[in-house]
Short mmCIF file of C-alpha atoms and ligand atoms in Angstrom, two decimals:
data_model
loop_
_atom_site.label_atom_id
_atom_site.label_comp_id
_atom_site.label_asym_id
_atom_site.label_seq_id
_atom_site.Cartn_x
_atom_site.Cartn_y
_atom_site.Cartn_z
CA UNK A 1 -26.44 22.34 -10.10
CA UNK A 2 -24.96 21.36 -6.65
CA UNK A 3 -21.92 22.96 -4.93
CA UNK A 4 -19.86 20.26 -5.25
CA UNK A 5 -19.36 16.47 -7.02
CA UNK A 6 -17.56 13.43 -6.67
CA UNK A 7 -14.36 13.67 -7.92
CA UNK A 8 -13.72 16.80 -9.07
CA UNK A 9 -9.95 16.46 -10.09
CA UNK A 10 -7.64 18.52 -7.80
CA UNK A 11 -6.36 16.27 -4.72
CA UNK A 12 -6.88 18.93 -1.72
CA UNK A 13 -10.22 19.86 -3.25
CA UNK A 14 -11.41 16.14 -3.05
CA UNK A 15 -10.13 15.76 0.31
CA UNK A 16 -11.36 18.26 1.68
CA UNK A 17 -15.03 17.28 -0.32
CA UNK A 18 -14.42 14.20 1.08
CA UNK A 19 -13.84 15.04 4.51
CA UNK A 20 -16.96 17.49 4.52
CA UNK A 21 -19.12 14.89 3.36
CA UNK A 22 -18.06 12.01 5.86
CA UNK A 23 -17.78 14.43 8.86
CA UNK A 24 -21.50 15.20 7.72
CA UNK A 25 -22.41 11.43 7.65
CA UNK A 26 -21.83 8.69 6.31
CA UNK A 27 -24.60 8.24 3.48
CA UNK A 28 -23.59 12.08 2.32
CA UNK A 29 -22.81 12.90 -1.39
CA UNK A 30 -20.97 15.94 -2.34
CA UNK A 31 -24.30 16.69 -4.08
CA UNK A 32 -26.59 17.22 -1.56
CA UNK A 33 -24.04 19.37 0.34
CA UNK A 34 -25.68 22.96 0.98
CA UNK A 35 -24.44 26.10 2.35
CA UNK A 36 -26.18 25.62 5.62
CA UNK A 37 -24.19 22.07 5.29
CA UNK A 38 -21.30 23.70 5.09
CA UNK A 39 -21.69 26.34 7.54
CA UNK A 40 -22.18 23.70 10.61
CA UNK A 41 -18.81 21.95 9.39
CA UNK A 42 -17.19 25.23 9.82
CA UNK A 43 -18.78 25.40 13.58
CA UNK A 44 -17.99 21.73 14.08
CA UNK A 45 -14.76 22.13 13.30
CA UNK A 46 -13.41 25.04 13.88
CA UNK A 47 -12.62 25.06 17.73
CA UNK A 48 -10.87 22.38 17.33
CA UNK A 49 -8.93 23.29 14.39
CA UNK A 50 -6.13 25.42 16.46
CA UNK A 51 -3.53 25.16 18.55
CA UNK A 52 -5.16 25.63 21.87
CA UNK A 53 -7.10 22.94 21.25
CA UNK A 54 -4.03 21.27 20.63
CA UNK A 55 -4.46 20.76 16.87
CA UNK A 56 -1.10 21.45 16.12
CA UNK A 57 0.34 20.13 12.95
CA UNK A 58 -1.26 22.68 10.59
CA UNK A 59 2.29 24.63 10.37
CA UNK A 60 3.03 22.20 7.78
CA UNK A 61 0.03 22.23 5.96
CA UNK A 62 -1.36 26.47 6.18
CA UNK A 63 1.73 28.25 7.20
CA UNK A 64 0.96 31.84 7.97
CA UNK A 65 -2.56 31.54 7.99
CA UNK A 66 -4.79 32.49 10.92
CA UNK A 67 -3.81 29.36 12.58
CA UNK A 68 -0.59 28.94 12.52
CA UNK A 69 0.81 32.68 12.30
CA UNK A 70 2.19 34.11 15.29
CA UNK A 71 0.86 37.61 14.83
CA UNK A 72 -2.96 35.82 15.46
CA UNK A 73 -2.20 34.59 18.70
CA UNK A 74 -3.79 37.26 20.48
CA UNK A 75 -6.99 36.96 18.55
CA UNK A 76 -9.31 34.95 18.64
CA UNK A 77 -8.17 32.35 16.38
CA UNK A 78 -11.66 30.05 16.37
CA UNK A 79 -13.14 33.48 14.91
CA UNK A 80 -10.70 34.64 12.45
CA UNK A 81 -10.94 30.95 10.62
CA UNK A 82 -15.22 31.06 11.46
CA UNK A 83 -14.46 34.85 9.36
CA UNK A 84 -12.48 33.51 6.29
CA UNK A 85 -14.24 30.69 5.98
CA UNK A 86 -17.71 32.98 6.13
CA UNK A 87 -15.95 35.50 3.41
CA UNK A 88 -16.09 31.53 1.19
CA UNK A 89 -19.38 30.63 1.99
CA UNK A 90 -21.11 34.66 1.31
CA UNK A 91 -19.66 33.76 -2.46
CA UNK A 92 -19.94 30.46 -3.20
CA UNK A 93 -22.12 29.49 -6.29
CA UNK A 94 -23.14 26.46 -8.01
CA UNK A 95 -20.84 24.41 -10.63
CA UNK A 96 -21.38 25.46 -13.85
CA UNK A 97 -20.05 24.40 -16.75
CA UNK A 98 -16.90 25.55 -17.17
CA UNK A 99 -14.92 27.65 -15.48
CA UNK A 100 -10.93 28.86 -14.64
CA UNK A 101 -10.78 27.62 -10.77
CA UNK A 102 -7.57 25.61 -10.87
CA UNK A 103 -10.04 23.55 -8.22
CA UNK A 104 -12.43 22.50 -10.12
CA UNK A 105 -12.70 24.05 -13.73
CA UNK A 106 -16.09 24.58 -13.66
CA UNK A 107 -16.66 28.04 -12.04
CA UNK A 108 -14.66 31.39 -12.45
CA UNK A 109 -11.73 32.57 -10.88
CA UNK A 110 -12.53 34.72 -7.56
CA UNK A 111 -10.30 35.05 -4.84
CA UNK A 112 -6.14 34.65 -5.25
CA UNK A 113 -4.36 32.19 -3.18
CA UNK A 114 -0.84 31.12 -1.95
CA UNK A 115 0.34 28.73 0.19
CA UNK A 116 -0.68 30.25 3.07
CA UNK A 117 -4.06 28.51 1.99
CA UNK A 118 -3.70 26.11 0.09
CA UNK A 119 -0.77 23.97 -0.09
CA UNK A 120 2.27 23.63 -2.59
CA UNK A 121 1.36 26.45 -4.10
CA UNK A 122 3.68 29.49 -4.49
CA UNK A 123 4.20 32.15 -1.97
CA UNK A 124 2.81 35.75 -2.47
CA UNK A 125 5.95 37.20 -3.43
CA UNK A 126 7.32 35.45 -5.86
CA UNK A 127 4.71 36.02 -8.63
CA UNK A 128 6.95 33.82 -11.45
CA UNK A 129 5.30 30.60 -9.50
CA UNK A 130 1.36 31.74 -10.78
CA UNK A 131 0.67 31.65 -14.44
CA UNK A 132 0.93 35.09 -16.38
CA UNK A 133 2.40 36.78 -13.64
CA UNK A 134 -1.02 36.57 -11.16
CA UNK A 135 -1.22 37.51 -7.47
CA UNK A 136 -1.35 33.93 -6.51
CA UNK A 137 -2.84 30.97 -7.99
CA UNK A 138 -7.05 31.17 -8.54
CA UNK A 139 -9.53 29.29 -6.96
CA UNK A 140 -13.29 29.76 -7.04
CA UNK A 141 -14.99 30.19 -2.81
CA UNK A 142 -16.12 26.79 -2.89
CA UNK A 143 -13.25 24.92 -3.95
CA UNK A 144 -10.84 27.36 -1.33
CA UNK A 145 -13.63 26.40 1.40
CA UNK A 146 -13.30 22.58 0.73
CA UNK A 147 -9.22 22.55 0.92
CA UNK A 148 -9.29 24.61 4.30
CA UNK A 149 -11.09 21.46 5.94
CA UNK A 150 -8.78 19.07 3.76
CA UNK A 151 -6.60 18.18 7.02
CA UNK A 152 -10.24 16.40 7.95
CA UNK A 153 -8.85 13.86 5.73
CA UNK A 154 -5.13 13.96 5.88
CA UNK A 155 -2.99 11.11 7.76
CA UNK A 156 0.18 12.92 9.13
CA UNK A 157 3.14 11.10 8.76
CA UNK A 158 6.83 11.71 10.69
CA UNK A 159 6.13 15.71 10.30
CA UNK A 160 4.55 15.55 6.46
CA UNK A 161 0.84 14.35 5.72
CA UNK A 162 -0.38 11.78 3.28
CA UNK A 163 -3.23 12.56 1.00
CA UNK A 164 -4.95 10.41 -1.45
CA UNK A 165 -5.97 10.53 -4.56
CA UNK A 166 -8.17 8.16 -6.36
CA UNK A 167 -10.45 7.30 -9.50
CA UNK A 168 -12.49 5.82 -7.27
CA UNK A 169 -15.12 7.73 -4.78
CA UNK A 170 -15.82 4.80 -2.65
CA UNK A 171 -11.71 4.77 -2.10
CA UNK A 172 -11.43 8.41 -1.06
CA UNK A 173 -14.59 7.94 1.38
CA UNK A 174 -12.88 4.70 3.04
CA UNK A 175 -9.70 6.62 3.07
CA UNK A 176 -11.23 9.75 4.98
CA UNK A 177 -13.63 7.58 7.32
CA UNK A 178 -10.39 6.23 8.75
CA UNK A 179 -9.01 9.91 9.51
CA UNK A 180 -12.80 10.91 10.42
CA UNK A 181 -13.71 8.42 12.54
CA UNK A 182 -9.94 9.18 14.29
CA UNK A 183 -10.99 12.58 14.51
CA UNK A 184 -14.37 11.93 16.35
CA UNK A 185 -12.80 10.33 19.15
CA UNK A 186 -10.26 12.74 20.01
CA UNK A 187 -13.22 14.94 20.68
CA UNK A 188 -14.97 12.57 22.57
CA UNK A 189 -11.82 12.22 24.41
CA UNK A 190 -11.15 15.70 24.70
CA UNK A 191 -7.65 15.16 23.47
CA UNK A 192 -7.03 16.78 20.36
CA UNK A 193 -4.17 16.30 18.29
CA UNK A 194 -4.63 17.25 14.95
CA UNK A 195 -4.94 15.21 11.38
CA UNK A 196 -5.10 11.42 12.08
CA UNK A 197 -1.50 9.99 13.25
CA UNK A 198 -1.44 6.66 13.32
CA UNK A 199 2.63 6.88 13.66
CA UNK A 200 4.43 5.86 10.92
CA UNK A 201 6.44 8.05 10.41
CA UNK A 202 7.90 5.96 7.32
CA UNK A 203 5.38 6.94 4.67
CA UNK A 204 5.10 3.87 2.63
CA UNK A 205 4.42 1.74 5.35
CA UNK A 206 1.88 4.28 6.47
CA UNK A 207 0.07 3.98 2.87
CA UNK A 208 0.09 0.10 3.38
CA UNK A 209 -1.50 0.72 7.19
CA UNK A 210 -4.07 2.63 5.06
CA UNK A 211 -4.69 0.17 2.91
CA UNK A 212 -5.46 -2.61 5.34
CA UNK A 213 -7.52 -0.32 7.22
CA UNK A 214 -9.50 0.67 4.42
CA UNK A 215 -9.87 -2.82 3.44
CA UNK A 216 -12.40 -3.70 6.73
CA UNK A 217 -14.83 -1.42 5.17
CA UNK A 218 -18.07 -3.18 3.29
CA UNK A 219 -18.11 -1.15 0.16
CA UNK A 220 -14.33 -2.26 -0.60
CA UNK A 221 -15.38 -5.75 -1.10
CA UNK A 222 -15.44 -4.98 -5.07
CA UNK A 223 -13.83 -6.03 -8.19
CA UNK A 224 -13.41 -2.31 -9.16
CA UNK A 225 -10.19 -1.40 -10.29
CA UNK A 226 -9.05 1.26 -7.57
CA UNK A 227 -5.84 2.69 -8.24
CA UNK A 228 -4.11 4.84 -5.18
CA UNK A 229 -1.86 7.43 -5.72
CA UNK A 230 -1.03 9.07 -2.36
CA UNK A 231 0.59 12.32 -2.13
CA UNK A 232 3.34 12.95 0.76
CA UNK A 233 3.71 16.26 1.28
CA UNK A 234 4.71 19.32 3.75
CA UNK A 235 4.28 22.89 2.76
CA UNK A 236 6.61 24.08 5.48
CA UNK A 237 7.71 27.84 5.01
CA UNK A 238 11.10 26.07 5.21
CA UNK A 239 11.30 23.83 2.41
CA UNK A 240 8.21 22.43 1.11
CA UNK A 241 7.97 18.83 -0.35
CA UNK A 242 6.05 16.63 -2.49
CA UNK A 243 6.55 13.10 -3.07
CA UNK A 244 4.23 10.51 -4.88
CA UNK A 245 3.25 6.96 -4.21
CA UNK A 246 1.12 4.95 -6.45
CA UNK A 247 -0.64 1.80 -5.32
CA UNK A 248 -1.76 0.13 -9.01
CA UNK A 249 -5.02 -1.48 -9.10
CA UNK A 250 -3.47 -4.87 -9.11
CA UNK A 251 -1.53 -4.95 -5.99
CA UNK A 252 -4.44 -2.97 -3.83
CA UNK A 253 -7.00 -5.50 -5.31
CA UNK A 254 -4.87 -8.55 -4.27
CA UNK A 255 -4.49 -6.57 -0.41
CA UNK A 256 -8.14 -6.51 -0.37
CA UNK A 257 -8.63 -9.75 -0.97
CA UNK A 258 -6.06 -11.01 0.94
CA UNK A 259 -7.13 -8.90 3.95
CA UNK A 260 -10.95 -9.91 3.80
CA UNK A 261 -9.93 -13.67 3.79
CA UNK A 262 -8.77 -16.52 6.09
CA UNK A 263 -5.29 -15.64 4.24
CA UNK A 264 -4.77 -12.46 6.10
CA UNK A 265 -3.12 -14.28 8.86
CA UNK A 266 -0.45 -15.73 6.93
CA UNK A 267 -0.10 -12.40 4.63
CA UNK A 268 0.97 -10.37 7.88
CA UNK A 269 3.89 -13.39 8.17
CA UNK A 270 5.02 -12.53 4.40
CA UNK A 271 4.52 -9.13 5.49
CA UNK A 272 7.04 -9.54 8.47
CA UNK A 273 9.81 -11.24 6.42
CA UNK A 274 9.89 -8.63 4.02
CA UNK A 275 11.39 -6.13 7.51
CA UNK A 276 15.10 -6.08 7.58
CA UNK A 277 15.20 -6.30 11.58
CA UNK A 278 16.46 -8.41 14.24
CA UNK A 279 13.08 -9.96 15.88
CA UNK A 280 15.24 -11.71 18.66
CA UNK A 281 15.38 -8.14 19.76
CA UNK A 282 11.73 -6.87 18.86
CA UNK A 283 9.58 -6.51 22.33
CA UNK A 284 6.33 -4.36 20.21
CA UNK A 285 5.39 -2.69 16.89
CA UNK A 286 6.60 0.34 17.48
CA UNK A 287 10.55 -1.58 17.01
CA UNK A 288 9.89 -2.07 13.40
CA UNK A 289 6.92 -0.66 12.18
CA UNK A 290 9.05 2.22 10.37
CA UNK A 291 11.17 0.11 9.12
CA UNK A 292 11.81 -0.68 5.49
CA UNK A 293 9.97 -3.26 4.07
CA UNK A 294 10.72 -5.41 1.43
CA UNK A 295 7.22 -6.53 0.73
CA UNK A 296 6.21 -3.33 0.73
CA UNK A 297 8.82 -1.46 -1.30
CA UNK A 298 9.14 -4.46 -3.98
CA UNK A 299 5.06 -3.99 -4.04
CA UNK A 300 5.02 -0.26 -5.18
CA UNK A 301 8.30 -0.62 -7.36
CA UNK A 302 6.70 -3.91 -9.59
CA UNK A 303 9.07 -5.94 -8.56
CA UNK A 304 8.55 -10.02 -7.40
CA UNK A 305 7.87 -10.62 -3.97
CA UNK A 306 7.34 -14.46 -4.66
CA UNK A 307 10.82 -15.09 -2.20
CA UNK A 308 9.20 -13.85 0.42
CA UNK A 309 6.75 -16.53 0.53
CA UNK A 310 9.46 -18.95 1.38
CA UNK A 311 11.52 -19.53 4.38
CA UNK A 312 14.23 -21.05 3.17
CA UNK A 313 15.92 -21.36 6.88
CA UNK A 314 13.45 -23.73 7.86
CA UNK A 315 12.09 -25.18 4.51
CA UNK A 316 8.67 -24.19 4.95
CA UNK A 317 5.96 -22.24 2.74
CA UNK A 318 4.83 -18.66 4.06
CA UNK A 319 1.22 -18.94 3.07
CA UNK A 320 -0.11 -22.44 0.76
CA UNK A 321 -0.01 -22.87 -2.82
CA UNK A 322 -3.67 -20.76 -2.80
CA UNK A 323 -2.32 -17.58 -1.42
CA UNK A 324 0.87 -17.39 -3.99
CA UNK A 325 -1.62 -18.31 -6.90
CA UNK A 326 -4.02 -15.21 -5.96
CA UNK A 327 -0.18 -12.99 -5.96
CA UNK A 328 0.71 -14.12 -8.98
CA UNK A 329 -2.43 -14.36 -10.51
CA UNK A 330 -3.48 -10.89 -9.49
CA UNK A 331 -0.15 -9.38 -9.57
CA UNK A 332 2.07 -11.17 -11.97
CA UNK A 333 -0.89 -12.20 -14.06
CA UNK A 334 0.40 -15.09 -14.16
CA UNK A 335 -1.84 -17.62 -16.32
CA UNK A 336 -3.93 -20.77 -14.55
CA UNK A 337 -2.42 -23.35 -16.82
CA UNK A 338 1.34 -22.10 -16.08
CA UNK A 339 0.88 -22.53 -12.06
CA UNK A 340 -1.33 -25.64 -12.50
CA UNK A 341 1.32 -27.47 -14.11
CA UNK A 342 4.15 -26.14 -12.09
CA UNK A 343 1.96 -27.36 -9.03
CA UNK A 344 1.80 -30.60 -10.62
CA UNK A 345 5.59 -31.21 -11.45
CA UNK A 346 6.36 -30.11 -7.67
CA UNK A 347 4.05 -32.64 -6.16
CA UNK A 348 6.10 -35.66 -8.40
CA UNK A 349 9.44 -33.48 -6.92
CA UNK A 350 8.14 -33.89 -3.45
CA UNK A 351 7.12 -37.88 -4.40
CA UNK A 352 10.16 -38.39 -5.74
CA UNK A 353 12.29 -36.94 -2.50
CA UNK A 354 10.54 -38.77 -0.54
CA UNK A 355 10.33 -42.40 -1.78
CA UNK A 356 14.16 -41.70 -2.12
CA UNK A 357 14.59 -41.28 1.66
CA UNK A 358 16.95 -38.35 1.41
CA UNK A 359 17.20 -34.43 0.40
CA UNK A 360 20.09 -34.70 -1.66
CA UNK A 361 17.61 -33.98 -4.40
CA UNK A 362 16.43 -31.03 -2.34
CA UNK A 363 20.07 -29.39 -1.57
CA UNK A 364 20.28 -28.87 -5.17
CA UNK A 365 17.59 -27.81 -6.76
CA UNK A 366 17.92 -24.91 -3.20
CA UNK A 367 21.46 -24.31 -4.48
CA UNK A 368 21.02 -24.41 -8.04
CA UNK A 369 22.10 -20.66 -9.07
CA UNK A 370 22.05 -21.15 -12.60
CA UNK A 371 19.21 -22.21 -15.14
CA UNK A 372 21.76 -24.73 -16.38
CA UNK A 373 21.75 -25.95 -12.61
CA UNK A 374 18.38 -25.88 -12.44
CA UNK A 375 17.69 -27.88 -15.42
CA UNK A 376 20.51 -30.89 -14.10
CA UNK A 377 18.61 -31.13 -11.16
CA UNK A 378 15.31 -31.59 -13.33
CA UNK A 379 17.46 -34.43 -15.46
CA UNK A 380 18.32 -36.07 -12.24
CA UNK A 381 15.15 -36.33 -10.41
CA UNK A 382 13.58 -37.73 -14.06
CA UNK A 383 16.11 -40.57 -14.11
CA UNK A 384 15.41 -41.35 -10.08
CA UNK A 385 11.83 -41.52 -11.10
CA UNK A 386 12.09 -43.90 -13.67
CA UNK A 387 14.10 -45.80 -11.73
CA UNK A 388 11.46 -45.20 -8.95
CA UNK A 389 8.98 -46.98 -11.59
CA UNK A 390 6.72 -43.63 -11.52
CA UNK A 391 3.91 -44.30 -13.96
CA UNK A 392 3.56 -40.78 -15.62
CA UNK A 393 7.23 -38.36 -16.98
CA UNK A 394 7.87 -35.39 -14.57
CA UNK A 395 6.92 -32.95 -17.53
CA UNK A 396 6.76 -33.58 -21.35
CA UNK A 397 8.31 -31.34 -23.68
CA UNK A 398 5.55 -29.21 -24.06
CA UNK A 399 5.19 -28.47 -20.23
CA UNK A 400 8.22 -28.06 -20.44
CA UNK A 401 8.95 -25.13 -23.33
CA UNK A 402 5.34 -23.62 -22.49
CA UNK A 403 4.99 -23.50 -18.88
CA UNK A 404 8.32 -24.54 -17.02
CA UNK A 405 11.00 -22.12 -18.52
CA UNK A 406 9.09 -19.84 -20.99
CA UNK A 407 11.11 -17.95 -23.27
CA UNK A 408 11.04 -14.33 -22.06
CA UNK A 409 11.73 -11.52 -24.06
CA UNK A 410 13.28 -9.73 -21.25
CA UNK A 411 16.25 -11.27 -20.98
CA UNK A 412 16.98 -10.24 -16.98
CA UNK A 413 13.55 -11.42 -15.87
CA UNK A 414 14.79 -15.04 -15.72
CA UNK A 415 12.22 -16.78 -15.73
CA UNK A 416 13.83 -20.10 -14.46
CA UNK A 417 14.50 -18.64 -10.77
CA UNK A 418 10.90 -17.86 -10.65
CA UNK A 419 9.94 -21.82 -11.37
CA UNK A 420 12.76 -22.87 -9.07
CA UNK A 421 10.82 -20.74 -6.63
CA UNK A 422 7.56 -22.34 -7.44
CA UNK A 423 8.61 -25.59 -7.50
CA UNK A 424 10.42 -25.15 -3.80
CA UNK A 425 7.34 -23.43 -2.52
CA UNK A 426 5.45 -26.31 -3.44
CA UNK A 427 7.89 -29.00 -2.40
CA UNK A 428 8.27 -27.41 1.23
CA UNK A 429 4.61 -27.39 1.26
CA UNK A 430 4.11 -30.82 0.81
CA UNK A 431 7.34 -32.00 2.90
CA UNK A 432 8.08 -30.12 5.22
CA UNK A 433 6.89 -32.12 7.81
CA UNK A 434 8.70 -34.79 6.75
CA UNK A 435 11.64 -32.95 6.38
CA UNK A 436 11.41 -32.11 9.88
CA UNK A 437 10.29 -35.59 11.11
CA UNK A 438 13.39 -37.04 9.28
CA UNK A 439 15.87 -34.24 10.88
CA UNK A 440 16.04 -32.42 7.59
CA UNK A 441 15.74 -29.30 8.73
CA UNK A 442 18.36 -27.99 10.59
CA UNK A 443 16.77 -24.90 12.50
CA UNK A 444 14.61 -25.52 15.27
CA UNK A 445 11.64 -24.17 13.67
CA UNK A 446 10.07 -21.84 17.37
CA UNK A 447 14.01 -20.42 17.64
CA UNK A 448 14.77 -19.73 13.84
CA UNK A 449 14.48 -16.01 13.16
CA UNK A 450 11.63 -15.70 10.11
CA UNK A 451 13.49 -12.75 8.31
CA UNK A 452 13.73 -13.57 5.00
CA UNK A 453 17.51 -12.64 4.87
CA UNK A 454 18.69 -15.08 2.90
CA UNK A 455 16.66 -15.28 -0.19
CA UNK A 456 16.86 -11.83 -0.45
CA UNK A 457 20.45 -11.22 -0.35
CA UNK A 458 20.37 -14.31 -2.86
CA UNK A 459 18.59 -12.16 -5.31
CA UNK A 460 20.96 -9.05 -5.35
CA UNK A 461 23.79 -11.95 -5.97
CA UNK A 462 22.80 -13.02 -8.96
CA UNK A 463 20.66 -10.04 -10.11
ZN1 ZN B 501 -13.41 25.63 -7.97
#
């Protein structure tokens, strides 16, 4: 039996598996790991692991340890962690079958921890925080080695550190190749600064950076259902926290996609609408990138981002009709029929505005704030058609009950905003060059700011 396996359950465990086996190589398995392996990790790693080397976040990570505690700093600190991570390695054994490490379950019990060591864990005083009363909380060597090199694979984050977690290896390898590879060339550089940083200090725009990161890597390119869930934590003596973010399979599928495609370009524009900021004022990244984000937020909390894919201000689509199918496909699971035939009724729409020369048409169906306003503005552009002598009906009845307003059960979705939406999206697609040609739009498209202000304030209106 090896030392250690993909995926062995506890989050600081696998990251610090994780980052072991990618600071190793890049074609290492947990498997093949061996104490020698593990032995030049420690020697790797430790000199730069502490503060003279300028590794300094670890106070929120291993607070008292020999790190971080004040009452080392006389020592030699490279030594004392080379020690206690020797006292691991002199006892670690192979997985077995079972076992009562709260690491891994598979071997026994033999050394008591706090969070001095490992993180979120329960300090050695207060002995109500370990089950029946113990000394601290009970880890076999090898799982206690693995989380002291964990910060090889955490992202720090405005004083706290982001972790992931993952039912899928290939995930948690992409994830701590980003932090490795960060880590590499601060010692090339001879600048250390500690667990990657790549400064967002707002932690769900952080997980998104992660996520498009990770998404350059070959062995993402996969159908696999990867779910994220990243912990954001800091195990500060004062005041420790813990919150969780999870990434469902959907929505970090559709990213991947999006971000290995010609449609990444116009993604990062959907992206940008979704900050509440004023760009007049933005000179770099650093202005908004901590910002809240709408796309972002709406992403995580399952909630429709299809309004950012319009800019109303300007009548013009964020993305084309292929982009908002894969979102709503992926996302929405919205079915193929449903968008085809919403696609369809929005080209006759865009026909029928422009045979008749004006937007009048337009205005309404953008101001209609009621499905019985929607549907007038349906009844109207039917009669202009026939009158137009249009050979085929905008929708039959069918269309109509099945794919234009579906009955929901949920009663607040409202459905018919959603097909307004649609059919906009796809109307400003097709016209908004003509639109602009014929003075339509009113913004000068290069001055008119592209935040996405107005639909969105729209939404919490009527919602
Ligand atoms: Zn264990």
């Amino acid at each position: 039996m090896p030392i250690y396996e993909k995926l062995m359950g506890n989050p600081f465990v696998d990251a610090g598996v994780c980052g072991i086996c990618e600071w190793l190589g890049r074609n290492v398995q947990p498997e093949q790991i061996t104490p020698a392996d593990l032995e030049q990790v420690v020697d790797d790693i430790a000199p730069m692991m502490q503060t003279d080397a300028g590794w300094k976040n670890l106070h929120g990570v291993f607070p008292n340890s020999v790190l971080t505690n004040a009452a080392y700093r006389k020592q030699d600190q490279v030594e004392l962690l080379k020690k206690e991570c020797q006292g691991y390695l002199n006892t670690i054994v192979e997985l077995e079958h079972t076992g009562d490490c709260m690491g891994c379950g598979r071997r026994s019990t033999n050394t008591w921890l706090s969070r001095t060591n490992i993180p979120l864990t329960g300090s050695g005083k207060l002995r109500n925080f370990y089950p029946t009363f113990a000394e601290g909380a009970g880890y076999c060597s090898a799982c206690a080695f693995a989380i002291q090199l964990s910060p090889l694979a955490f992202v720090a984050t405005g004083g706290k550190f982001l972790t992931l977690h993952s039912n899928s290896w290939k995930a948690l390898r992409s994830w701590s190749r980003v932090c490795i590879d960060d880590i590499r060339q601060q010692q090339l550089r001879q600048q250390i600064i500690g667990s990657y940083n790549p400064g967002y200090a707002n932690p769900r725009n952080g997980l998104f950076y992660m996520a498009r990161t990770m998404s350059q890597f070959q062995e993402m390119r996969t159908d696999e259902n990867i779910t994220m869930q990243v912990y954001c934590f800091t195990n500060y003596n004062q005041g420790p926290e813990l919150e969780i973010y999870y990434m469902p399979a959907p929505v970090f599928k559709f990213l991947r996609i999006v971000y290995q495609s010609e449609f990444k370009t116009a993604w990062q524009e959907i992206v940008r609408s979704g900050y509440l900021v004023n760009w007049a004022k933005v000179k770099s990244e650093e202005d908004y990138k901590n910002r809240t984000n709408r796309v972002y937020e709406n992403l995580l909390r399952d909630i429709s981002i299809l309004g950012y894919f319009l800019n109303r201000r300007i009548r013009k689509p964020r993305g084309n009709w292929e982009l908002l199918s894969l979102y709503l496909k992926e996302i929405k699971t919205m079915e193929q029929t449903r968008l085809e035939k919403i696609k369809q009724v929005g080209d006759f729409i865009a026909e029928c505005i422009q045979e008749s020369g004006s937007d009048r048409r337009l205005v309404r169906l953008e101001r209609a704030k009621s499905y019985e306003a929607c549907r007038n503005v349906l009844l109207y552009i039917i009669r202009e058609r026939i009158k137009q002598g249009a050979p085929t009906p905008l929708f039959s009845l069918d269309d109509y009950v099945e794919y234009l307003f579906p009955e929901s059960e949920d009663f607040t979705a409202t459905p018919w905003r959603e097909t307004r939406d649609l059919l906009l999206f796809r109307v400003y697609e097709q016209l908004h060059n003509w639109l602009q040609e014929r003075g339509f739009v009113e913004f000068d498209e290069d001055n008119a700011s592209d935040s996405n202000d107005e639909s969105f304030t729209e939404q919490t209106e009527e919602d």
